[in-house]
CSV table of C-alpha atoms in Angstrom, one decimal:
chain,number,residue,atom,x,y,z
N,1,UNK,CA,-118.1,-35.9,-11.7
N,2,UNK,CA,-120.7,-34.5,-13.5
N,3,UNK,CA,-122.8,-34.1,-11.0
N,4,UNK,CA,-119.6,-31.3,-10.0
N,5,UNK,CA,-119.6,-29.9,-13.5
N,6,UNK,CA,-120.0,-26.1,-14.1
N,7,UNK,CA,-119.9,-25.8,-18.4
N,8,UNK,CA,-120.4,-21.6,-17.1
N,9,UNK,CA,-117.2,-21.7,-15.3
N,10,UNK,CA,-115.4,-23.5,-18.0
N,11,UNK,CA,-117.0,-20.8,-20.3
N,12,UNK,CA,-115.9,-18.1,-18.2
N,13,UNK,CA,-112.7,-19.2,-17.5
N,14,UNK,CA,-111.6,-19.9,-21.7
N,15,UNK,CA,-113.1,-16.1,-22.5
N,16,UNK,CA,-111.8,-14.2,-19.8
N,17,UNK,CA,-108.0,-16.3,-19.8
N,18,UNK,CA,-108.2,-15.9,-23.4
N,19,UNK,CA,-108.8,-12.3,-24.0
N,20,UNK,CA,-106.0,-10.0,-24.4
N,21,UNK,CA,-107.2,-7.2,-21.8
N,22,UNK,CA,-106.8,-10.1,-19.3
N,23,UNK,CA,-103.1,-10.1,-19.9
N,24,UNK,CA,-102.7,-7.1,-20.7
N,25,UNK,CA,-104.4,-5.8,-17.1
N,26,UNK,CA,-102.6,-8.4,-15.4
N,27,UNK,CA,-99.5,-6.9,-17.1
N,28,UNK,CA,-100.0,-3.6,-15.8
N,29,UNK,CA,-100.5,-4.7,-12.3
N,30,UNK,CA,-97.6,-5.9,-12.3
N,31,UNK,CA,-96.1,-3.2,-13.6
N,32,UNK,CA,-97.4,-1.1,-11.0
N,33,UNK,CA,-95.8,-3.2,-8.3
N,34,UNK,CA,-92.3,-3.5,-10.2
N,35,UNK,CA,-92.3,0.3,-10.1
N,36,UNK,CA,-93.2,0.6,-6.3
N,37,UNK,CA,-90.3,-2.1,-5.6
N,38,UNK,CA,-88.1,-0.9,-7.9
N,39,UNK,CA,-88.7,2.8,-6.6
N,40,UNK,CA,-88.2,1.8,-2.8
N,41,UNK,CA,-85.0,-0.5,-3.1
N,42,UNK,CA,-83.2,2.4,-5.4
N,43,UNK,CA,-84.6,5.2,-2.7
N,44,UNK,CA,-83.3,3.3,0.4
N,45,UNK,CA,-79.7,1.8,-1.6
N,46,UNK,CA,-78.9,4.1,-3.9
N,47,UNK,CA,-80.1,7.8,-3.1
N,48,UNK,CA,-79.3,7.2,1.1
N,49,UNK,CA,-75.8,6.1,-0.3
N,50,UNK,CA,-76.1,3.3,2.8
N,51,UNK,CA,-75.5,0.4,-0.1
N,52,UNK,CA,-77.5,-1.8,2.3
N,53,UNK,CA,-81.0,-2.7,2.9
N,54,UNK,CA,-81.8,-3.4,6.7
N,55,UNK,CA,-84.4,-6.0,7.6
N,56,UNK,CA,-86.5,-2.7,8.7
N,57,UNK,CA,-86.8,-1.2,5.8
N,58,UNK,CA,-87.7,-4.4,4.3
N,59,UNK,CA,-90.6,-4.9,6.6
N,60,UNK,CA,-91.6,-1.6,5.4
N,61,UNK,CA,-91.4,-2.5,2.0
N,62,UNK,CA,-94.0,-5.5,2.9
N,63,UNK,CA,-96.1,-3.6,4.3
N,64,UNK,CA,-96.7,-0.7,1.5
N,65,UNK,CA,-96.8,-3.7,-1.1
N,66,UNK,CA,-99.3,-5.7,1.0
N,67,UNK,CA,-101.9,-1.9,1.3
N,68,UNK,CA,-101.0,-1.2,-2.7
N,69,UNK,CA,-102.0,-4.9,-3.5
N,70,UNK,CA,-105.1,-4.5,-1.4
N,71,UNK,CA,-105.9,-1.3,-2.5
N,72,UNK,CA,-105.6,-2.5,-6.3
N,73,UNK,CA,-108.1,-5.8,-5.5
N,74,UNK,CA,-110.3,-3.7,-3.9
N,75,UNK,CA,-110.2,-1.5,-7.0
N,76,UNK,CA,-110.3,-4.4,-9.7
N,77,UNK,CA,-112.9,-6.6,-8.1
N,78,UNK,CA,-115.7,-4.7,-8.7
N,79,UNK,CA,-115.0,-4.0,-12.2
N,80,UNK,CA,-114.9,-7.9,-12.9
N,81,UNK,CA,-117.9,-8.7,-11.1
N,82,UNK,CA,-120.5,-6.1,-11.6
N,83,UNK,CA,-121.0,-6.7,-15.1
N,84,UNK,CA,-121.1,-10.7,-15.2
N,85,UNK,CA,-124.8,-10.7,-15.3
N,86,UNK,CA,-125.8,-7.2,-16.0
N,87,UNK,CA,-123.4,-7.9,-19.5
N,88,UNK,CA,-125.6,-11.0,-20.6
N,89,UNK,CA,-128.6,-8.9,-19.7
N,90,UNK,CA,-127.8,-6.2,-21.9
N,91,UNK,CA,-126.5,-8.3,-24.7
N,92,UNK,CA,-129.8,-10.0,-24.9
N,93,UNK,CA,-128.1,-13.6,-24.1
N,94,UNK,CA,-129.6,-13.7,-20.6
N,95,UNK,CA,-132.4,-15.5,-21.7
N,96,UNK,CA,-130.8,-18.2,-23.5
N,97,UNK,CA,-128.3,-18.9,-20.5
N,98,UNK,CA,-131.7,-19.3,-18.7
N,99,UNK,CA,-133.2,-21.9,-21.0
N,100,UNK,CA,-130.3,-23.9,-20.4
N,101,UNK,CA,-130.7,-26.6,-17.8
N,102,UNK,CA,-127.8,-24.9,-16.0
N,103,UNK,CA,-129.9,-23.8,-12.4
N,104,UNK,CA,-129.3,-20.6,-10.6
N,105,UNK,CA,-126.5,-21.5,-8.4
N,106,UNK,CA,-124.0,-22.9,-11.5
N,107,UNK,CA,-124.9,-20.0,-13.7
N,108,UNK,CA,-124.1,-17.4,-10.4
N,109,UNK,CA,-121.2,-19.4,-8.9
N,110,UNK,CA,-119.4,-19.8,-12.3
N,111,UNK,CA,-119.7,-16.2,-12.4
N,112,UNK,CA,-118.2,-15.7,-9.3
N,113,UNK,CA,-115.8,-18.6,-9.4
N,114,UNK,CA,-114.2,-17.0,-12.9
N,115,UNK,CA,-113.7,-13.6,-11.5
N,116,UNK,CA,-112.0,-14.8,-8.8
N,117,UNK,CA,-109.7,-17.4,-10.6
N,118,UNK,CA,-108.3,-14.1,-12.2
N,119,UNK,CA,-108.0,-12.2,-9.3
N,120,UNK,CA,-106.3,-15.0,-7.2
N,121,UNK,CA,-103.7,-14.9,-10.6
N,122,UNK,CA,-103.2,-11.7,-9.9
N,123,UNK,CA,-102.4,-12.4,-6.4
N,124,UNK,CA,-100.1,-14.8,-7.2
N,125,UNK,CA,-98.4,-12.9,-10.2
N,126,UNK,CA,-97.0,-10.7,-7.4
N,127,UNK,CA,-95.2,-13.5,-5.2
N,128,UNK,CA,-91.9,-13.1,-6.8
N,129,UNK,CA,-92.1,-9.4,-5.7
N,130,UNK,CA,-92.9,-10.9,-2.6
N,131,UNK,CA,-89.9,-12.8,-2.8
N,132,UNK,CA,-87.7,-9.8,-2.6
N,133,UNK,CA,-88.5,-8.8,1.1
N,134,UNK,CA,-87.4,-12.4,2.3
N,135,UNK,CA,-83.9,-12.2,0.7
N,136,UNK,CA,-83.4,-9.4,3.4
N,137,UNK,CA,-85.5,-10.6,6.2
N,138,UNK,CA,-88.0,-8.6,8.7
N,139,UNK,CA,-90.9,-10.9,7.4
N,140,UNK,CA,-92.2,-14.4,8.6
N,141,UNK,CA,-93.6,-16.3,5.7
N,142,UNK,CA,-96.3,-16.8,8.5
N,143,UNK,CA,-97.6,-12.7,7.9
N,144,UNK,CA,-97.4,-13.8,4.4
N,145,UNK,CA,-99.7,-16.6,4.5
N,146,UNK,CA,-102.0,-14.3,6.5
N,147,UNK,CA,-102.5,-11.9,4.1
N,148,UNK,CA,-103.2,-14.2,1.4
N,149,UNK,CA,-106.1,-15.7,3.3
N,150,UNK,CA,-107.3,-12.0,4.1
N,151,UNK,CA,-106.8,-11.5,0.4
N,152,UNK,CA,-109.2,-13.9,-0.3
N,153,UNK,CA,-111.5,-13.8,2.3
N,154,UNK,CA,-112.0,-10.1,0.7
N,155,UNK,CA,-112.2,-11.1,-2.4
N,156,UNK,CA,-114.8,-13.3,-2.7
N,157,UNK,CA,-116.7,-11.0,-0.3
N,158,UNK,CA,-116.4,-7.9,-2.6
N,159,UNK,CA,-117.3,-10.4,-5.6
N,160,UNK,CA,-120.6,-11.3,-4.1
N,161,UNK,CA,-121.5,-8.3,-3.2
N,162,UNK,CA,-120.7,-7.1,-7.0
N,163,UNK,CA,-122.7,-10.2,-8.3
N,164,UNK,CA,-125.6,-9.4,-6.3
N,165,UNK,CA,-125.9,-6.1,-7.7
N,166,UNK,CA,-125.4,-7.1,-11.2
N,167,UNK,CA,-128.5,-9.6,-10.7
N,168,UNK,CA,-130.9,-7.0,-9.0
N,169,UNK,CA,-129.8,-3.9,-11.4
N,170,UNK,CA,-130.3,-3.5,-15.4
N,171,UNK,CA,-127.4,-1.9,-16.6
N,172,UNK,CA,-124.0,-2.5,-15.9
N,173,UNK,CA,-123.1,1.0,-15.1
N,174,UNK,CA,-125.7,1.3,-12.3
N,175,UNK,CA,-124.4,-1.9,-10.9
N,176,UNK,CA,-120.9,-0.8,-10.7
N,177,UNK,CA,-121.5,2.2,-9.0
N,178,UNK,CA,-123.4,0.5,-6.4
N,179,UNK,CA,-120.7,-2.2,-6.2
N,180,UNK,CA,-118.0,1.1,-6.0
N,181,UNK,CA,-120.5,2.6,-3.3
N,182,UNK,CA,-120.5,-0.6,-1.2
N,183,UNK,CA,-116.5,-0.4,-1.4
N,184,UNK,CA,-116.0,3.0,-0.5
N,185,UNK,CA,-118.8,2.5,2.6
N,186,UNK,CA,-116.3,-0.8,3.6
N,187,UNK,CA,-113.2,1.3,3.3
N,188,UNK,CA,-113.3,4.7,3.7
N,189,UNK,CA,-117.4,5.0,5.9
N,190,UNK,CA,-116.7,2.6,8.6
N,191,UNK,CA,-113.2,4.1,9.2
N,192,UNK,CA,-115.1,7.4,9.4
N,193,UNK,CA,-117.6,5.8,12.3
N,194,UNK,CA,-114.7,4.3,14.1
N,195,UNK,CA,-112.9,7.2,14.6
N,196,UNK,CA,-116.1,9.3,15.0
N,197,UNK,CA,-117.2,6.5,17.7
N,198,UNK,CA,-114.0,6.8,19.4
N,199,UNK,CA,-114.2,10.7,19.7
N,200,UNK,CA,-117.1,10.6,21.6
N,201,UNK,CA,-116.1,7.8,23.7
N,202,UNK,CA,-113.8,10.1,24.6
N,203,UNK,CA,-115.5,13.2,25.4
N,204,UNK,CA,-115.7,13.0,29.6
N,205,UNK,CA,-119.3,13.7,29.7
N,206,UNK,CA,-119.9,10.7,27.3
N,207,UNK,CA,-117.6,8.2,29.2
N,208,UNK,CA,-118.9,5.6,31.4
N,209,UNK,CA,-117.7,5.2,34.9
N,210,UNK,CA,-115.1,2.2,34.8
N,211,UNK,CA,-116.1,-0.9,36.4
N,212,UNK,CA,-114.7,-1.9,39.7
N,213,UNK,CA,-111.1,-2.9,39.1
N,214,UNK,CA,-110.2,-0.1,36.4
N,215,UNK,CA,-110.8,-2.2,33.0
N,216,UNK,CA,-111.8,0.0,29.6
N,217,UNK,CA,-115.7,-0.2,29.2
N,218,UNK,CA,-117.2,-1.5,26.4
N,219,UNK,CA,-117.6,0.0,23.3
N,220,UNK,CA,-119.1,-2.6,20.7
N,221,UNK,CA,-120.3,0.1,18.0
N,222,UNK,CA,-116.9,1.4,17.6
N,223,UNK,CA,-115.1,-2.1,17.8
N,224,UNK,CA,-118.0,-3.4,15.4
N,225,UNK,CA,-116.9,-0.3,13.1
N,226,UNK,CA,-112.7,-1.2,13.2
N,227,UNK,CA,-113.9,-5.1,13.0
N,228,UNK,CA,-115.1,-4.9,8.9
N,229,UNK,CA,-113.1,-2.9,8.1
N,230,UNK,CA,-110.2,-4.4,5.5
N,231,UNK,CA,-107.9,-1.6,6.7
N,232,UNK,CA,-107.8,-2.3,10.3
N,233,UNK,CA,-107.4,-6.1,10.0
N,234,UNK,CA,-104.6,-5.2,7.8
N,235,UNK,CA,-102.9,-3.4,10.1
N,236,UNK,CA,-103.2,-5.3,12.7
N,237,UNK,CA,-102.1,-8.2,10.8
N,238,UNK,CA,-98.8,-6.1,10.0
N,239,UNK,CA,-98.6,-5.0,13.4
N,240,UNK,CA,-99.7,-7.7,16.1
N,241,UNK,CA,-99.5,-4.5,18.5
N,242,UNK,CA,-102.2,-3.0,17.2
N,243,UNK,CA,-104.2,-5.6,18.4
N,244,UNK,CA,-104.0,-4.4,22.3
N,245,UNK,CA,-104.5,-1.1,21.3
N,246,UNK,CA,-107.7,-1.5,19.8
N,247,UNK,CA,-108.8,-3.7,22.6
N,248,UNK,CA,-107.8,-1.2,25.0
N,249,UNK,CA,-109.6,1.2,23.2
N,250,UNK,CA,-113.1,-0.7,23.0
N,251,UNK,CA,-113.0,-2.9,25.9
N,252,UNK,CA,-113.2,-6.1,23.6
N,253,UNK,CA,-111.0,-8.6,23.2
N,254,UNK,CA,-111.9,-10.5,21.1
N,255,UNK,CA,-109.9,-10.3,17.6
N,256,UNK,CA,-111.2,-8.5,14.9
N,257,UNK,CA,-110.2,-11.5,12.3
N,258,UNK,CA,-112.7,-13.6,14.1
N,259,UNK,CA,-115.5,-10.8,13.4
N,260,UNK,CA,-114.1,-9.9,9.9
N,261,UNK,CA,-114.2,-13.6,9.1
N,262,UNK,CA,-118.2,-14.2,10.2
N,263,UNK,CA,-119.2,-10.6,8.9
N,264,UNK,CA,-118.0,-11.4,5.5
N,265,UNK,CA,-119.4,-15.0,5.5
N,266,UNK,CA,-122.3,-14.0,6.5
N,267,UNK,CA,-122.1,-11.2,3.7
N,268,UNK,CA,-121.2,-13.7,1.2
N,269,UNK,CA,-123.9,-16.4,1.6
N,270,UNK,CA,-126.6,-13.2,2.1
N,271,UNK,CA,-125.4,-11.9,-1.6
N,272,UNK,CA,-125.4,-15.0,-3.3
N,273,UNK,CA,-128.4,-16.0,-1.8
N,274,UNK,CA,-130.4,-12.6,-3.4
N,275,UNK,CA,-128.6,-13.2,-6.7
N,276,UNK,CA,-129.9,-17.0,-7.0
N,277,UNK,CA,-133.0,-16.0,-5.8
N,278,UNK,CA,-133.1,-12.8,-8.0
N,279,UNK,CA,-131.9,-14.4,-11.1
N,280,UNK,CA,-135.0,-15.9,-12.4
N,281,UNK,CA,-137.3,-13.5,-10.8
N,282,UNK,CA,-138.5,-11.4,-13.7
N,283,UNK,CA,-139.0,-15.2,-16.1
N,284,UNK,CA,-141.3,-16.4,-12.5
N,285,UNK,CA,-143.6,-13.4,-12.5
N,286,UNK,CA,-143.8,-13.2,-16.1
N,287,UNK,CA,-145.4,-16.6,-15.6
């Protein structure tokens, strides 16, 4: 069992469980979401004067709380992670963590591990808000399940990519507008490309003469572009649908959760991999 042992998880787990902004930022999380939920069931009971809450309008209610709570990991993650060792750094107890005989990978996955241990709190903080959309139905707890594992599969993604940065940058600031950078190019970039991609496949002059039998050509850029992005696999998680369309669209069919999952694996190991490597680099050339 020792062998297993991470004393910089265990560190990072007692300092950031017990400091109050923990609580108090999981607090107002959840008192974002309360006001969301308690904002929708009033508008569609109370001002509508219906006195009733359709399985529809539950679904909706889902689906908004699902895009807010990704929207708000997206938005947290970054800030938790791109100071873990960018913070030691300029604290001057970078060093001394080094000396330790803790290697690389325990001092950067105990990092990691720590952040997301909050996060996945937070994540579960919310299921009793959850909870409300089954009393009136319009959700599978299948959908549910779903999102969690997208939930996390973004997570730790967006948490290596912010512990990368905090290992190859000096100051915390730097590394958490790179980490910001990186989220924006994820959300907001390649939902730019896609559409842009689609536009041209569009334009007649641009469009490839169909194969023999009629079927959409291929299209990988812009099905590369709507495959990492968090959006689109949320949607398309909401609404199965969506899933036709887009292969309609590209001419691929294969799902975009099988592409999201390998491109952020393959992000994940890539990061980590530059941050172990990274971590000691400075104490190596001094040598």
């Amino acid at each position: 069992m020792q062998r297993f042992s991470n004393p910089v998880l265990m560190k990072e787990l007692k300092l950031r469980f017990r400091a109050f902004k923990s609580f108090s930022g999981l607090m107002f999380y959840l008192f974002l979401l309360f006001i969301f939920v308690g904002g929708f069931l009033s508008v569609f009971t109370q001002f509508t004067g219906t006195g009733f809450f359709r399985p529809s309008e539950s679904f909706i209610m889902f689906a908004v709380i699902s895009v807010l709570q990704m929207a708000l990991v997206m938005f947290i993650t970054p800030g938790l992670t791109a100071g873990a060792i960018s913070s030691e750094r300029e604290k001057q107890t970078l060093n001394i963590l080094l000396t330790t005989t803790q290697t690389s990978i325990q001092i950067i996955i105990g990092k990691l591990l720590s952040s997301i241990a909050f996060l996945i709190l937070l994540l579960i903080a919310g299921l009793p808000l959850y909870s409300i959309v089954f009393l009136f139905g319009g959700v599978s707890p299948s959908q549910l399940i779903t999102i969690f594992l997208f939930y996390l599969v973004t997570v730790v993604a967006i948490g290596s990519i912010g512990i990368m940065f905090s290992t190859i940058t000096k100051k915390t600031i730097v590394s958490m507008i790179a980490t910001y950078g990186a989220m924006i190019f994820i959300g907001a970039v390649t939902a730019f490309f896609f559409f842009v991609g689609w536009q041209l496949d569009n334009i007649p002059g641009n469009t490839p003469t169909p194969p023999i039998g009629g079927s959409t050509p291929n299209s990988p850029i812009t099905y590369f572009w709507a495959a990492i992005n968090p959006g689109a696999l949320m949607l398309t998680i909401l609404y199965p649908p969506l899933e036709n369309e887009l292969s309609n669209i590209t001419g691929i069919s294969i799902p975009i959760w099988i592409t999201y999952l390998i491109f952020y694996s393959l992000v994940t190991v890539l990061c980590l991999w530059i941050a172990i490597r990274k971590l000691r680099a400075n104490m190596k050339h001094n040598r």
